[in-house]
Coordinates of C-alpha atoms in Angstrom, one line a residue:
X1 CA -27.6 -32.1 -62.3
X2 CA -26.0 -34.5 -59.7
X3 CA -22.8 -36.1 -60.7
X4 CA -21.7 -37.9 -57.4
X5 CA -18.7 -40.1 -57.6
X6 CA -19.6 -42.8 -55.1
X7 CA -17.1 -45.6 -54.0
X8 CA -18.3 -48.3 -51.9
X9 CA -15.8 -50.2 -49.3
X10 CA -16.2 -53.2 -47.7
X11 CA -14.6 -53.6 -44.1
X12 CA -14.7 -57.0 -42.6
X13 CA -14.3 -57.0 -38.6
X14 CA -12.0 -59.8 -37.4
X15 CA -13.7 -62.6 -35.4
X16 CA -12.8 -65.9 -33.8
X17 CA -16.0 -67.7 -34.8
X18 CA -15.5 -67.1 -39.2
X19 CA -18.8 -68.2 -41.0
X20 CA -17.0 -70.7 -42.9
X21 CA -18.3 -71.4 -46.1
X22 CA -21.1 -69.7 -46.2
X23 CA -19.3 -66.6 -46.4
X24 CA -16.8 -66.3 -49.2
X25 CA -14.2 -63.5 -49.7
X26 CA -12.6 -62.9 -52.9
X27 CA -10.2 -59.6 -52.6
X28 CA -8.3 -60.5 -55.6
X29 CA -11.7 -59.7 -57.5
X30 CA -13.2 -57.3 -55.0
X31 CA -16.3 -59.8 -54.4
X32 CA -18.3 -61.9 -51.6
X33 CA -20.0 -64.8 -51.8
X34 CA -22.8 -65.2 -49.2
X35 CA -25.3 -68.3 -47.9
X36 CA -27.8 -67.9 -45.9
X37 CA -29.6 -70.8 -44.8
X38 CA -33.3 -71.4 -44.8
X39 CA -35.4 -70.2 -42.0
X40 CA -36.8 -73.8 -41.1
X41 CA -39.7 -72.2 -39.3
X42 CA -41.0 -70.9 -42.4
X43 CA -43.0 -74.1 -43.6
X44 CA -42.7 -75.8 -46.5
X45 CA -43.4 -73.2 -49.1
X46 CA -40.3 -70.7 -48.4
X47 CA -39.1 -68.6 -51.6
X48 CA -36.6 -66.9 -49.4
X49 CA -32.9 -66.7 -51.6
X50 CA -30.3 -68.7 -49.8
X51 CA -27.5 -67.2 -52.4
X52 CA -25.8 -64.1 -53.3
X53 CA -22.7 -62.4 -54.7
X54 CA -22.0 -58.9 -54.0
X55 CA -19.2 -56.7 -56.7
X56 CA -17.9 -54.0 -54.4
X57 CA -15.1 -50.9 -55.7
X58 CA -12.9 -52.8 -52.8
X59 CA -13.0 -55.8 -50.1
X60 CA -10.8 -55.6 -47.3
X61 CA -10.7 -58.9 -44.9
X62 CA -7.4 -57.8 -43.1
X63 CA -6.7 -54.3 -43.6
X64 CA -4.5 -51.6 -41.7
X65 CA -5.9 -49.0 -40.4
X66 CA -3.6 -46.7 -42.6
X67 CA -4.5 -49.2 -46.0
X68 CA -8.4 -48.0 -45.0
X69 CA -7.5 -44.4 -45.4
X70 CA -5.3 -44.6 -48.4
X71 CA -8.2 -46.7 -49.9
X72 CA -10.9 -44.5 -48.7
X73 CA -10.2 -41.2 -48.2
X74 CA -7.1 -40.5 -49.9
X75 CA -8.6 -38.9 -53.0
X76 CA -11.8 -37.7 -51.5
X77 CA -9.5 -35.6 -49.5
X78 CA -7.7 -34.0 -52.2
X79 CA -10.8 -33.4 -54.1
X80 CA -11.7 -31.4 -51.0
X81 CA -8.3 -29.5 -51.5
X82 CA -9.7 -28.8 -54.7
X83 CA -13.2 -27.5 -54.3
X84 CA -15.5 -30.4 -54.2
X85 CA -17.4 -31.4 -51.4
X86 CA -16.7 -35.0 -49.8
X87 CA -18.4 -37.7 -47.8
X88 CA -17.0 -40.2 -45.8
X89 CA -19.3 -42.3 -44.0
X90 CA -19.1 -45.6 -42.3
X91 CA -22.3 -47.6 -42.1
X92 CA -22.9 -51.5 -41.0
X93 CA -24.9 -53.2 -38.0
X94 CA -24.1 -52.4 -34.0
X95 CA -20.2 -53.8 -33.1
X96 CA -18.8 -54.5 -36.7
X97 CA -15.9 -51.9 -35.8
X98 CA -17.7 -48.2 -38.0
X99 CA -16.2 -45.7 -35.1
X100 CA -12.9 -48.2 -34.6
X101 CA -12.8 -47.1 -38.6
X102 CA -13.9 -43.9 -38.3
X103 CA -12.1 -42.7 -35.4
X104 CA -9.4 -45.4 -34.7
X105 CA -8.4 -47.7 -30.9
X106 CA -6.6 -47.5 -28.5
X107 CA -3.3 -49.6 -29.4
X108 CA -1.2 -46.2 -30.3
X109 CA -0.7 -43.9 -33.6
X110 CA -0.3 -46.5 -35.6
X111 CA -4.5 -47.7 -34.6
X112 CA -5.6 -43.9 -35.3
X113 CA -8.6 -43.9 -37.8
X114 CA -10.2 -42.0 -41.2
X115 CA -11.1 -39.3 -39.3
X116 CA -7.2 -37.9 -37.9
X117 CA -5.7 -38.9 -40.3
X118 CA -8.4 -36.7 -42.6
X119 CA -7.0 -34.0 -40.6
X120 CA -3.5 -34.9 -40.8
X121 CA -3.8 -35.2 -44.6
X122 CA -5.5 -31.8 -45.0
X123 CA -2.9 -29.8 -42.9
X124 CA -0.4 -31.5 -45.4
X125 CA -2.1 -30.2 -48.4
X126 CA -2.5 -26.9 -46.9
X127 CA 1.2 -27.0 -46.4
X128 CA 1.9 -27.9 -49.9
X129 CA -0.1 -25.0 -51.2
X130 CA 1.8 -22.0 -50.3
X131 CA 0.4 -20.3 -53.4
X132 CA -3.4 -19.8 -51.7
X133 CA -4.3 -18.4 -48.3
X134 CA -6.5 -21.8 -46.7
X135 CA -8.3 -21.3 -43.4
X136 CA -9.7 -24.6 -42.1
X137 CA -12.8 -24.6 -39.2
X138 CA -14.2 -27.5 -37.6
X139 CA -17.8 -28.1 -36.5
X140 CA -19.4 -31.7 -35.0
X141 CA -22.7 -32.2 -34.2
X142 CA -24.4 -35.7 -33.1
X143 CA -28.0 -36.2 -34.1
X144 CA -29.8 -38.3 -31.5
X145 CA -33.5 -39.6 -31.2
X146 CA -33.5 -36.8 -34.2
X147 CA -32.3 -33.9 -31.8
X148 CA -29.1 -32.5 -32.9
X149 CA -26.7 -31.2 -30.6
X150 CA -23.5 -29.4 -31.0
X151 CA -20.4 -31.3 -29.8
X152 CA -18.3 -28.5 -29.5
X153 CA -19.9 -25.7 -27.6
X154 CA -19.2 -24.7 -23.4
X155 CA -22.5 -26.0 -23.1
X156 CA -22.9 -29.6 -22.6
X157 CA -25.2 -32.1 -24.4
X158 CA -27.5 -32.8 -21.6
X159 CA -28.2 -28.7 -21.6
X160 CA -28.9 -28.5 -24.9
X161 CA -32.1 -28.4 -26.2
X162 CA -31.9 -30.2 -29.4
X163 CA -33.1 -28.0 -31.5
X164 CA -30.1 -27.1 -34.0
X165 CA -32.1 -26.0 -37.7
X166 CA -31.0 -27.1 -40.9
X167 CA -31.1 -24.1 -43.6
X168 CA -30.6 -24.2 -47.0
X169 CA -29.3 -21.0 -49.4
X170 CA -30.7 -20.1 -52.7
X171 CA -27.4 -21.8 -53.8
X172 CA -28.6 -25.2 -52.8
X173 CA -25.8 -25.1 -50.0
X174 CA -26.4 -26.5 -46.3
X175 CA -26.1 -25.0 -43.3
X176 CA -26.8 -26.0 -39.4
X177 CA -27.9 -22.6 -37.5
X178 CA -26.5 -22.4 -34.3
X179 CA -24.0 -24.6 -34.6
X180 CA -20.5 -23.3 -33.7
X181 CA -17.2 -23.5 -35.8
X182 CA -13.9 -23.5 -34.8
X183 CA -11.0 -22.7 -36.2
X184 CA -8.5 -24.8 -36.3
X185 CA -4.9 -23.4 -36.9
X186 CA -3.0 -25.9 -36.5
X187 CA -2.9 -29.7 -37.4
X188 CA -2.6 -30.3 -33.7
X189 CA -5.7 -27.9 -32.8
X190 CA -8.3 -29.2 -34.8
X191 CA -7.1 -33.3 -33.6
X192 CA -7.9 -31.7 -29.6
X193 CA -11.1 -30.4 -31.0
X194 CA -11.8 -33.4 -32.5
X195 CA -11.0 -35.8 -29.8
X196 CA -12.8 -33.4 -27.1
X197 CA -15.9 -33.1 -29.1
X198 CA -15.5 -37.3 -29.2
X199 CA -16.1 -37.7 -25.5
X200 CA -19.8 -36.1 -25.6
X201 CA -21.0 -39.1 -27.5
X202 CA -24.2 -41.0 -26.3
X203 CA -22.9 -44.5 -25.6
X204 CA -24.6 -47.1 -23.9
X205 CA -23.8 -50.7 -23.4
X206 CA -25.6 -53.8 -24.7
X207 CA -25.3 -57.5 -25.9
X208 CA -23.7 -57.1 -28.9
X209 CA -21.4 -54.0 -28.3
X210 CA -20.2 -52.9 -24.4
X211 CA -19.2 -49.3 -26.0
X212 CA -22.1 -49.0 -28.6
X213 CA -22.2 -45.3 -29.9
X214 CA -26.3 -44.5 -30.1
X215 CA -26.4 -41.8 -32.7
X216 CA -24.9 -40.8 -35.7
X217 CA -22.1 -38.2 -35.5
X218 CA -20.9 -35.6 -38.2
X219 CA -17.6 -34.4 -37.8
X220 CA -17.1 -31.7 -40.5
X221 CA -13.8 -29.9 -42.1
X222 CA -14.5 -26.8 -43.8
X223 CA -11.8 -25.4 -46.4
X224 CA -11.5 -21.9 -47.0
X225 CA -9.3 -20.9 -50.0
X226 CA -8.0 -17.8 -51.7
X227 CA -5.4 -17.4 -54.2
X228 CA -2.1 -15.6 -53.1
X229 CA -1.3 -15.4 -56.5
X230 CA -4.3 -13.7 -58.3
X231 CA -5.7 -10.3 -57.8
X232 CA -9.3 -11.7 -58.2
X233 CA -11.3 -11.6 -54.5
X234 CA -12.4 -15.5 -55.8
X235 CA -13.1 -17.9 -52.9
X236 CA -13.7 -21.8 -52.9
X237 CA -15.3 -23.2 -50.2
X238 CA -15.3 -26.8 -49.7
X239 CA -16.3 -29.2 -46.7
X240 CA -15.4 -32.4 -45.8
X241 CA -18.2 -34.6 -43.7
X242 CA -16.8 -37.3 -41.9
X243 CA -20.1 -39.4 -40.8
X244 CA -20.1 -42.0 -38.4
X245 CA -23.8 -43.9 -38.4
X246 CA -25.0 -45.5 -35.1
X247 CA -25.1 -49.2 -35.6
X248 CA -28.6 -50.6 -37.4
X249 CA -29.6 -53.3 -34.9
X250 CA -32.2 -56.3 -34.5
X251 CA -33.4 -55.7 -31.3
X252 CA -34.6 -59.2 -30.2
X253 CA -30.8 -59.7 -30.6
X254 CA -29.5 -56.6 -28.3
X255 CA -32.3 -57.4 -25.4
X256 CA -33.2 -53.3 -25.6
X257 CA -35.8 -52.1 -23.6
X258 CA -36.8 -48.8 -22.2
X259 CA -34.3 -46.1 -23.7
X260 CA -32.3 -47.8 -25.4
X261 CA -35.4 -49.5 -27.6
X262 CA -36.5 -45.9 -28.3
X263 CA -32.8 -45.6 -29.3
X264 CA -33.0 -48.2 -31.6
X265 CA -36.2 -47.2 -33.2
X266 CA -34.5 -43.7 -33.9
X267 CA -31.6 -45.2 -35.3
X268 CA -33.5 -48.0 -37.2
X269 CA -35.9 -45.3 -38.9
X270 CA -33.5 -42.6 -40.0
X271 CA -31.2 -45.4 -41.3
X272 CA -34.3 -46.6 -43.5
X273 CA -34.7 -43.1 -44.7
X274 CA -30.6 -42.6 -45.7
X275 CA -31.5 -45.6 -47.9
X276 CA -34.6 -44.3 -49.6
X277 CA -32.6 -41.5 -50.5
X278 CA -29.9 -43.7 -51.9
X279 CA -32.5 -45.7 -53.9
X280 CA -33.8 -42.0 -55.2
X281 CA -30.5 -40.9 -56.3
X282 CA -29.6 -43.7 -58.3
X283 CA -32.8 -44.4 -60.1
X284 CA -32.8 -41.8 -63.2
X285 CA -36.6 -41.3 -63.3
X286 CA -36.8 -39.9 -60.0
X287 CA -37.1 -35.9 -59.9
X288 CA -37.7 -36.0 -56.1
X289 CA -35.5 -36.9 -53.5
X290 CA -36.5 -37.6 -49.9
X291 CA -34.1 -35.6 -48.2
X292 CA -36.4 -34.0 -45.8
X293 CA -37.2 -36.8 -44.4
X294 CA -34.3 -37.0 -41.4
X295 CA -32.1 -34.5 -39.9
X296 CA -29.3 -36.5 -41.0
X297 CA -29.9 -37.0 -45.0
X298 CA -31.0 -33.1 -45.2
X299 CA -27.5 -32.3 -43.7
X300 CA -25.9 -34.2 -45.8
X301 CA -28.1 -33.3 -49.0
X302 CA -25.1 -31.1 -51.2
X303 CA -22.5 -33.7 -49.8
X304 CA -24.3 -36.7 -51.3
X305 CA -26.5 -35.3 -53.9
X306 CA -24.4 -32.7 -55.1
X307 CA -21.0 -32.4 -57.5
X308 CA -19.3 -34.2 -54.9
X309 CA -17.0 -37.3 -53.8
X310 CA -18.5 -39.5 -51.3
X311 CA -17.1 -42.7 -49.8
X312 CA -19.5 -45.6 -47.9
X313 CA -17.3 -48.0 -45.8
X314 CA -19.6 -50.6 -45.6
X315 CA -18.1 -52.4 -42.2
X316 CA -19.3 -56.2 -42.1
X317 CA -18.7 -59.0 -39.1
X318 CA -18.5 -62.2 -40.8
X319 CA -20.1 -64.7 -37.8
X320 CA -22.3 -67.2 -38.4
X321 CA -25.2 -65.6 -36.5
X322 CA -24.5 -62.7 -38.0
X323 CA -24.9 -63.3 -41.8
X324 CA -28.7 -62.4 -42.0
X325 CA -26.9 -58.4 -40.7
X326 CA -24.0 -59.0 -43.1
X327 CA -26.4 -59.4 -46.3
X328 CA -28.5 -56.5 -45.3
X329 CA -25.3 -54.6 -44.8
X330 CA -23.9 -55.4 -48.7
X331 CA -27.7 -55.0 -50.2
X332 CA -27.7 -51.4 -48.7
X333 CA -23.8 -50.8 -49.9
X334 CA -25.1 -52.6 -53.9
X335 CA -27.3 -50.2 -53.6
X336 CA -25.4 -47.4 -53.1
X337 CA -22.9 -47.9 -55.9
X338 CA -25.9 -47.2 -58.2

């Protein structure tokens, strides 16, 4: 049986250039109020909606970057501490600030994102648990144009082959073959893995975003405990995925060509396939769920489907020529809270 606990966050990015009235935020009761105009050059008959309102767990217009964590990943991590499997993920359109989220900018400690302070917080916990033994390891992998490489091996990503399998146990749990773990023994260990495995990231530079990360990035914590206490040789193992998604993108608005279209069809597509298995886990009826379909939604398949805790941060940039983005973004994060 799946029980996920889903939360859905919204993130709006700053911007000079606010979409006025056609975009409405309401904090104080967690909703948005979006218009989209008319597409004139649709002729006279044109049943497209102009109107919607989106109910999210939580919208956030001007948050901190330590208000996102408490908000987001606070409890997902101690679930984590506690057995369960956890997802953070951050999805939205190309430049609406998912890795600023995820991993943080450059203004000092203070700017640092989900993702160290994930690892901050679990140290912590370890630290308040003197009663169990906890051994934490680290793995990152990047899944581009549907390869998946290892972030964190000697071997560099233009080396690699790509190739990286996906098993699953009789269990039901995931596993990447060849992909290499690390252990990280200290808080201040697994944050250098982290941020060297960082700079291997595809990134490539286009109208919309100068830094644009093409791929979607798992950065994963796994939690090893064992009781100090009791005689029993019981184990929980838990992991922690910390997902950033490559920007979903129109590409008459980013001018790709060449590489970078083939880019964007990759990212487009697997995108489209994380939603149909959204849409499959939240309708009832359904007894099969397409998680086959992508590298990344059969990695993630006992982290989303499973007993687990999984958090979408839903990041949103609230221009006026980007509000046709912005309501796909919140129809896809609806969705999810189902």
């Amino acid at each position: 049986m799946r029980r996920t606990n889903v939360r859905v966050v919204v993130r709006a990015r700053p911007t000079a250039n606010f979409a006025g009235e056609n975009f409405q935020f309401h904090e104080a009761s967690d909703s948005i109020d979006m218009r989209l105009p008319k597409d004139e050059t649709a002729g006279l008959v044109n049943n497209q909606q102009e109107s919607w309102h989106f109910k999210l767990d939580k919208v956030m217009a001007n948050a901190s970057q330590e208000q996102v964590f408490d908000i987001c990943a606070q409890d997902v991590v101690r679930s984590v501490m506690d057995g369960y499997n956890g997802t953070i993920m951050a999805y939205g359109q190309t430049g609406a600030g998912k890795t600023h989220t995820m991993t943080g900018g450059h203004m000092g400690f203070a700017d640092r994102g989900i993702v160290p302070r994930c690892i901050s917080a679990i140290y912590s916990e370890a630290a308040a648990r003197p009663e169990n033994n906890i051994t934490i390891k680290l793995s990152y992998v990047e899944i581009y144009n549907e390869l998946m490489f290892d972030l964190l091996t000697d071997v560099g990503v233009s080396e690699q082959s790509g190739d990286l399998a996906i098993a699953e146990d009789q269990k039901g749990n995931i596993q990447v073959r060849g992909l290499s773990h690390q252990a990280g023994g200290t808080e201040e260990q697994a944050l250098h893995i982290f941020f060297q495995g960082d700079t291997n990231r595809h990134v490539a530079e286009h109208a919309l975003n100068k830094g644009s990360t093409r791929s979607h990035v798992v950065f994963t914590i796994y939690v090893e405990s064992r009781s100090r206490v009791e005689s029993s040789e019981k184990v929980i193992f838990s992991k922690l995925h910390l997902v950033d998604l490559a920007g979903s993108e129109r590409v008459k608005k980013t001018g790709s060509d060449g590489v970078m279209l083939k880019e964007a069809t990759f990212i487009n597509k697997s995108l489209t396939f994380l939603e149909q298995v959204v849409v499959a886990l939240g309708n009832k009826n359904r007894d099969h769920v397409p998680y086959r379909q992508s590298k990344l939604t059969h990695m993630l398949k006992d982290s989303v489907g499973g007993n687990c805790k999984t958090t979408m941060v839903a990041n949103v940039w609230p221009e006026a020529k980007m509000l046709e983005e912005t309501a796909s973004t919140l129809r896809f994060a609806t969705r999810m809270m189902r």
